[in-house]
Coordinates of C-alpha atoms in Angstrom, one line a residue:
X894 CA -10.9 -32.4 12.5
X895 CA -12.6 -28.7 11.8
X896 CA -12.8 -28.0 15.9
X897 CA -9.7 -28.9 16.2
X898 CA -8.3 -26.8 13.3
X899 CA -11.0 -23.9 15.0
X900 CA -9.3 -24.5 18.4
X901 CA -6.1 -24.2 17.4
X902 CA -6.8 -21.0 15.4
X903 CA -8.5 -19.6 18.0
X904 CA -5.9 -20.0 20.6
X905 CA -3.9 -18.9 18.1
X906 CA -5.7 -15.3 18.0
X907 CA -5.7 -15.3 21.5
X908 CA -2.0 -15.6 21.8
X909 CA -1.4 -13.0 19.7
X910 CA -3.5 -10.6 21.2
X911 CA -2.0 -11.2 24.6
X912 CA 1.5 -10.4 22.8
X913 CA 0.0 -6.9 21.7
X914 CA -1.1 -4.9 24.7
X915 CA -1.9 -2.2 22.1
X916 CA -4.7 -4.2 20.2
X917 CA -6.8 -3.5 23.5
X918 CA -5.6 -0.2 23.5
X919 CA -6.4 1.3 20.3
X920 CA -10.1 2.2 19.5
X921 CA -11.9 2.4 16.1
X922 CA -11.2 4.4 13.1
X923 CA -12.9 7.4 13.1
X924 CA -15.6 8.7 10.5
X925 CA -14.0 11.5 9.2
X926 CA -16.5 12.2 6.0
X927 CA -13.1 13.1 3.9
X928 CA -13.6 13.6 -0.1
X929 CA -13.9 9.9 -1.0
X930 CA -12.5 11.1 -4.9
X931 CA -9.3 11.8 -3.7
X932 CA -8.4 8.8 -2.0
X933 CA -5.4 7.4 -3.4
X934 CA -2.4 4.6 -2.6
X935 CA 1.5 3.7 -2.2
X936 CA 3.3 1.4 -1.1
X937 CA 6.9 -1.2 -1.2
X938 CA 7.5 -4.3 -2.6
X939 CA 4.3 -7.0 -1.6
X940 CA 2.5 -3.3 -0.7
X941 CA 3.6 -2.4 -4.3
X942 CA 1.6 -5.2 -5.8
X943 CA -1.3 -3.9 -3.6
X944 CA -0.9 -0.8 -4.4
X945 CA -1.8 -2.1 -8.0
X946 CA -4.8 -4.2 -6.7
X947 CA -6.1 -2.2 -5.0
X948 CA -6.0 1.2 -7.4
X949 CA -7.3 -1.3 -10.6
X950 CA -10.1 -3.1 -8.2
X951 CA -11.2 0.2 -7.1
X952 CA -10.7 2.6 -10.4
X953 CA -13.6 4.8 -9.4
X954 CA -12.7 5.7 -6.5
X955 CA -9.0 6.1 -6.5
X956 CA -7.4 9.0 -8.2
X957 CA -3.6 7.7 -7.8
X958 CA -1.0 4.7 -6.9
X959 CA 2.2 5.1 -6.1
X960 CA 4.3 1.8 -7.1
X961 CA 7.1 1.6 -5.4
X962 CA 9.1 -2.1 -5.9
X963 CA 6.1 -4.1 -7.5
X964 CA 5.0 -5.8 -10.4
X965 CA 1.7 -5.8 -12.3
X966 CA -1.7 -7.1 -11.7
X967 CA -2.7 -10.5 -11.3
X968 CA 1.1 -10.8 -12.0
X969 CA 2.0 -14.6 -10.5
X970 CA -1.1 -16.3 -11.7
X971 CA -0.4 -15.2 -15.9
X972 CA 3.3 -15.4 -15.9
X973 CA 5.1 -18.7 -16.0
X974 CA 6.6 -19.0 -13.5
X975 CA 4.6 -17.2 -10.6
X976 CA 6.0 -16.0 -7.7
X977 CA 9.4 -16.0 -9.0
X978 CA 8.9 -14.5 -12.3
X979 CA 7.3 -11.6 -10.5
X980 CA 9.9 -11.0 -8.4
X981 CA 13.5 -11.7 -10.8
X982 CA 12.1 -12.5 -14.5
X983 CA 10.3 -10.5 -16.9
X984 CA 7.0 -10.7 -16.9
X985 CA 4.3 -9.8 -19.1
X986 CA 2.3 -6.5 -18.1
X987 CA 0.3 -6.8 -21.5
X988 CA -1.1 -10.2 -19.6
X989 CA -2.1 -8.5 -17.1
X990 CA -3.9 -5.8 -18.8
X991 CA -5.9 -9.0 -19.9
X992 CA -6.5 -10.1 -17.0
X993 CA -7.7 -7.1 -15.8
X994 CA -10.3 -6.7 -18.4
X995 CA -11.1 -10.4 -17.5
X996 CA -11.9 -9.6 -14.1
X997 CA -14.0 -6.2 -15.0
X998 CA -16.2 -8.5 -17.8
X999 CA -17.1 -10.6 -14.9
X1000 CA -18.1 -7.7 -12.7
X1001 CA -15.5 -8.4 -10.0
X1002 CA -13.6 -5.1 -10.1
X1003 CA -14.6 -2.6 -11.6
X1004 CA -14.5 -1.2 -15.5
X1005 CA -11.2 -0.8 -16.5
X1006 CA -12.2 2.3 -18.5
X1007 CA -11.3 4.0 -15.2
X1008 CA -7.5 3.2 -14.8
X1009 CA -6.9 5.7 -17.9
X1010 CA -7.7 8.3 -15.6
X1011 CA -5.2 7.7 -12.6
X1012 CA -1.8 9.5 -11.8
X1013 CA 0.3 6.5 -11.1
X1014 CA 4.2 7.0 -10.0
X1015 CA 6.1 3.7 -10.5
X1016 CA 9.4 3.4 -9.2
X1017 CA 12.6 0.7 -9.3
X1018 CA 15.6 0.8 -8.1
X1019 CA 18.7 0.1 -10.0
X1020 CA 20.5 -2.0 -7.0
X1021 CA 17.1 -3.5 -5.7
X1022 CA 18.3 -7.5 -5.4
X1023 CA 14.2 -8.3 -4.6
X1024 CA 12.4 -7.2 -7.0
X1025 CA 14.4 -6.8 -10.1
X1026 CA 14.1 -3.6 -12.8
X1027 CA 12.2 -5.6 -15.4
X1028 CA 9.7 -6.5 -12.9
X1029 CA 9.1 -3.1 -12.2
X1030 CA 9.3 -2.4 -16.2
X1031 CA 6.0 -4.4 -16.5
X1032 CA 4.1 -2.8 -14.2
X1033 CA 5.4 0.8 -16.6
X1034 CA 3.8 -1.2 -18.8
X1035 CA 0.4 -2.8 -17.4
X1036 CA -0.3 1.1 -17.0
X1037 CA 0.6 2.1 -20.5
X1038 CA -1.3 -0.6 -21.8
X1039 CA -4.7 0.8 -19.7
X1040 CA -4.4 3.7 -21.3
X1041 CA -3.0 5.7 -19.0
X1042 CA -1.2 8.8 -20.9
X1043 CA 3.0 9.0 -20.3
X1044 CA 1.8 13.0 -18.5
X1045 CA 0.5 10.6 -15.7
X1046 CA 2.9 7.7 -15.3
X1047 CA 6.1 9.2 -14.0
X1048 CA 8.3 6.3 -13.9
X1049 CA 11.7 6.4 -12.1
X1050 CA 14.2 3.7 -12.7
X1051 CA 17.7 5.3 -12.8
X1052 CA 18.2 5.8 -8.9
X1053 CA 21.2 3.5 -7.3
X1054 CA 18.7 2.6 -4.4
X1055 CA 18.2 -1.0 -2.8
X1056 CA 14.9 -2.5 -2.2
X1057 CA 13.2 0.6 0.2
X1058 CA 11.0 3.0 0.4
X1059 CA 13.0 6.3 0.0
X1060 CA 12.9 8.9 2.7
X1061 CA 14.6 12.4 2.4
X1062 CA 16.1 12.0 6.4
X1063 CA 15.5 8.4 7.5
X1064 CA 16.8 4.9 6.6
X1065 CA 19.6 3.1 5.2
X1066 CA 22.4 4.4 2.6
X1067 CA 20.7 4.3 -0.9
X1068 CA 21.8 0.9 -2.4
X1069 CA 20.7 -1.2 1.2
X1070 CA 18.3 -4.2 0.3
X1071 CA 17.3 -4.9 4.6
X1072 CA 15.4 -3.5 7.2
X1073 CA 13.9 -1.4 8.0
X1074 CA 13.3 -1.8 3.9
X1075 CA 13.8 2.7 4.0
X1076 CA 16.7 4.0 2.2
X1077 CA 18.0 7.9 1.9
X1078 CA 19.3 8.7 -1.5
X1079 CA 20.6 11.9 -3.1
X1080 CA 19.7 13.1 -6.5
X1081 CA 22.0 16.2 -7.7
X1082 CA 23.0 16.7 -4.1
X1083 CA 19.5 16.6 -2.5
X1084 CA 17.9 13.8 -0.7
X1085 CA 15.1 12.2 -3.1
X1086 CA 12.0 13.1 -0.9
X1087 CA 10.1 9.9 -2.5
X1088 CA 6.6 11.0 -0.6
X1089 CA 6.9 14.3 -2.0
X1090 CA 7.5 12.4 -5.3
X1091 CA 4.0 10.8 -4.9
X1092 CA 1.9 12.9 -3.5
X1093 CA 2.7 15.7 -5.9
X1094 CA 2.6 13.4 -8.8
X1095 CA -0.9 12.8 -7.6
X1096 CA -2.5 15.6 -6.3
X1097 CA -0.3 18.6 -8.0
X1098 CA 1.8 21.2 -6.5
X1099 CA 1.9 20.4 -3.1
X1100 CA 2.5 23.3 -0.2
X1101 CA 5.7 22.8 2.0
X1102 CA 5.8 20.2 4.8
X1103 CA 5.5 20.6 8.4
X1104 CA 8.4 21.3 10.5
X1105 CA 6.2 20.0 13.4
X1106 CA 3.0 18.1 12.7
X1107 CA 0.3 19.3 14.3
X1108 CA -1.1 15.5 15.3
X1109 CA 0.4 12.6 16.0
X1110 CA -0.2 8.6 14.9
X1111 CA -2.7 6.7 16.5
X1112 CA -3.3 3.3 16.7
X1113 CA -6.8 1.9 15.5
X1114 CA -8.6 -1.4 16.4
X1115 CA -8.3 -2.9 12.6
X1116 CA -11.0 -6.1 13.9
X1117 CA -13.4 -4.1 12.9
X1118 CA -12.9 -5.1 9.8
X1119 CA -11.5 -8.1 9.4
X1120 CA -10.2 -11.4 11.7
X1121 CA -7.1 -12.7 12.1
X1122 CA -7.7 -15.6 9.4
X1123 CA -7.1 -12.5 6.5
X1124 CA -3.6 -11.9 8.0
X1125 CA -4.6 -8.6 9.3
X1126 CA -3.0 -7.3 12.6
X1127 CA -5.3 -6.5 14.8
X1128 CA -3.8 -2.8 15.1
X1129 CA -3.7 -0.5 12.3
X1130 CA -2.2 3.0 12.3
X1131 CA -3.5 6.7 10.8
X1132 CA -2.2 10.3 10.6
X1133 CA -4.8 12.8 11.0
X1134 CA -4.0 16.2 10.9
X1135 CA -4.8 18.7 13.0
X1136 CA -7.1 20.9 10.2
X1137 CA -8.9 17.5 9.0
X1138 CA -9.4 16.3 12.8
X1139 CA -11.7 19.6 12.7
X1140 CA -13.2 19.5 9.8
X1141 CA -12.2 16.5 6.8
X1142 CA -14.6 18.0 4.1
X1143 CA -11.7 19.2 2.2
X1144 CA -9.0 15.9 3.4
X1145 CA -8.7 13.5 1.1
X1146 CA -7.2 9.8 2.2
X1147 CA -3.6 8.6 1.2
X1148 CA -3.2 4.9 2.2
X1149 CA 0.7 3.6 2.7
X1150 CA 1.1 -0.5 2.5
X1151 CA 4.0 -1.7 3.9
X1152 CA 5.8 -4.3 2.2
X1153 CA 7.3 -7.7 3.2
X1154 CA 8.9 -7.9 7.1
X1155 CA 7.8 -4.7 7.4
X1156 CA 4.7 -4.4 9.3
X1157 CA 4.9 -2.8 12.8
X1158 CA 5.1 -6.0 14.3
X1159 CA 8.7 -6.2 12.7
X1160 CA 10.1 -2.7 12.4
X1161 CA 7.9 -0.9 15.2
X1162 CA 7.0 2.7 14.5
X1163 CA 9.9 3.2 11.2
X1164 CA 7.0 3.1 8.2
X1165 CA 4.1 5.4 9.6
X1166 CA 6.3 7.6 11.5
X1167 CA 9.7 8.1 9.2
X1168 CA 8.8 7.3 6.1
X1169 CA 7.9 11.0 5.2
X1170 CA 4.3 10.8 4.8
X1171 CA 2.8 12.6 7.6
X1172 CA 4.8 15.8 7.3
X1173 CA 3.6 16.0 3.7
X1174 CA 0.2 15.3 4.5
X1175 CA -0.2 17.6 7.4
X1176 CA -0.1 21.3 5.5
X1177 CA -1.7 19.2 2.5
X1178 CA -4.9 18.1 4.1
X1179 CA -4.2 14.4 3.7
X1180 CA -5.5 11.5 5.9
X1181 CA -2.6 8.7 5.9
X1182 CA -3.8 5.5 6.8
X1183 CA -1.0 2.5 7.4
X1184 CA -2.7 -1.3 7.5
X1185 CA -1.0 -3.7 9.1
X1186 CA -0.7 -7.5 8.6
X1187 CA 1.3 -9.9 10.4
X1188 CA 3.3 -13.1 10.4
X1189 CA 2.0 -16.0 10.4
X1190 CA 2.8 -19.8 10.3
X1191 CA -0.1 -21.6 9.9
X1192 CA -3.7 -20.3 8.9
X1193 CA -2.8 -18.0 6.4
X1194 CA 0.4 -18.9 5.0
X1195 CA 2.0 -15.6 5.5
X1196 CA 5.4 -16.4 7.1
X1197 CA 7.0 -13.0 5.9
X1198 CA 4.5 -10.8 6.7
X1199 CA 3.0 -9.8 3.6
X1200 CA 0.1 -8.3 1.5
X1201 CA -1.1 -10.8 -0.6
X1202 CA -0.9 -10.8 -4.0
X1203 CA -0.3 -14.3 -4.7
X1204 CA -3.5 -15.4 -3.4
X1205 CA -2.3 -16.8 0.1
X1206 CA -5.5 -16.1 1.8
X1207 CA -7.5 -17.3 -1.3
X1208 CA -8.4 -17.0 -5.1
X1209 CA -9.9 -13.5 -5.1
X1210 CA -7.3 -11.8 -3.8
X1211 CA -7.2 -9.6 -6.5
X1212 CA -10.5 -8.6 -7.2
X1213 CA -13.0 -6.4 -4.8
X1214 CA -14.0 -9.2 -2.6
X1215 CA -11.0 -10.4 -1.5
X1216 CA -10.7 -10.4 2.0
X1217 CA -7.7 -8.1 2.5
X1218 CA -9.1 -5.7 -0.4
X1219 CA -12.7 -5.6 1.3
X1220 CA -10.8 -4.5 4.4
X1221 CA -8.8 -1.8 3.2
X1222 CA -12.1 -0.2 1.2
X1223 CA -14.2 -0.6 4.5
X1224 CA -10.9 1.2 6.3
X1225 CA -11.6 4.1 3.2
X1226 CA -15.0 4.1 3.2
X1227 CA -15.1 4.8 7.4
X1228 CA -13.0 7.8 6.6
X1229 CA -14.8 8.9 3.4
X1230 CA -18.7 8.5 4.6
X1231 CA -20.9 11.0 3.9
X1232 CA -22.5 12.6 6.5

């Protein structure tokens, strides 16, 4: 029975690498030595809730999240209900802040001392029909609850925008809840620049974007660091300007997670190149990084195309050694390494 199930799973990856001619294409993230105290996250909907992983796994080394769409830590396994109270119910972000602490007492993310230091931007839409306001209200909450002071949560929940990330020139009209999951909204007759929102929330004043960016996308080989078992395409994506290409002492690493049917494999190049990120990050010295994961049917479970945060690929998802977690670090840790 386990050569078959291997045999299948292995023809499996093969398919799917003959579906993407890029995967041979692309060649391995570069070491870039960027300032590994900098590093910080964003990301929609199941990218929301790993946003929040990742950012309370990894407290020492992240300086901000950016949750956009997404409930709390550890949210389906200590809210009745699971899944579906952390997506439309009202779940519990003091729970999770136990959880959390649960997790740090057993050494398997680490101390939770450290979330009270992180700039964290949370953000719901009032006409999102996927993840509802209250859901979003918890992971407010979670935050509060770490001891993270209201000058560093900015938390935006009066915006008539659908379930999206929200780009200043790209996307849907505001209140759309489909793909490509990127909405444009208008705030006092402006477009809401939502990676502005983030990255300035996080790092301070920010200087202006790039007209023209100095570099363009490339792909990267993302097996490397981790098989197709973890859900993990086998092509990731990164932004690299020109400045940090040359010299990334000063760069520090912003990683984007895209959320549900959302990956490149279902919306092509919309998320890492028109999201707004990389014209931000190009006058700002800031490495943008965009993981991918995939569909899949079988072996994982992953039929939408999602992070997990449910525990799809297993029951330490959540916690440092989780196999999509462990990935995304050694992604972070290749651009960060000393030299």
């Amino acid at each position: 029975m386990n050569r078959s199930v291997n045999l299948v799973a292995t023809l499996a990856a093969a398919l799917a690498g003959l579906a993407q001619p890029n995967a041979r294409a692309a060649g391995p993230l570069p070491v870039l030595h960027a300032d590994p105290s900098r590093t910080s996250v964003s990301g929609l909907s199941s990218g929301a809730f790993m946003s929040v992983q990742y950012g309370v796994a990894f407290s020492s080394t992240v300086k901000g999240v950016g949750v956009i769409a997404g409930g709390p830590y550890n949210c389906a396994f200590v809210n009745f209900g699971g899944i579906e109270s952390c997506m439309s119910g009202a779940p519990s972000g003091d729970l999770s802040w136990m959880a959390a602490q649960g997790f740090a007492s057993l050494g398997q993310i680490d101390p939770v001392a450290g979330l009270s230091k992180l700039k964290v931007y949370v953000f719901g839409g009032t006409k999102d029909q996927v993840v509802h306001p209250p859901v979003v209200a918890a992971t407010r909450d979670f935050f509060h609850a770490a001891g993270v002071p209201s000058k560093s949560l900015a938390y935006v929940d009066k915006l008539p925008a659908g379930h999206a990330f929200i780009a200043p020139s790209f996307g849907n009209a505001c209140a759309t809840n489909g793909t490509p999951y990127i909405d444009h909204c208008t705030v006092k007759g402006k477009p809401y620049d939502q990676p502005m929102a983030i990255l300035q929330h996080i790092y301070g004043t920010l200087n202006a974007p790039a007209t023209t960016l100095s570099s363009t996308v490339r792909p990267f080989d993302q097996r490397d660091f981790a098989n197709a078992a973890t859900s993990l395409d086998s092509v990731g994506f990164v932004y690299i300007p020109k400045d940090c290409a040359v010299d990334a002492s000063a760069c520090a690493v912003h990683v984007v997670f895209h959320g549900c049917k959302q990956g490149a494999q279902s919306v092509g190049s919309d998320v890492y190149a028109s999201a707004g990120y990389n014209r931000w990050a190009d006058h700002n010295r800031l490495i943008v990084l965009y993981p991918q994961v995939v569909t899949s049917q079988t072996v994982p479970p992953n039929p939408a195309g999602c992070w997990d945060w449910w525990g799809y690929t297993g029951l330490t998802f959540q916690v440092r050694s989780g196999v999509q977690m462990s990935a995304v670090k050694a992604m972070v840790d290749r651009l960060t390494a000393p030299k």
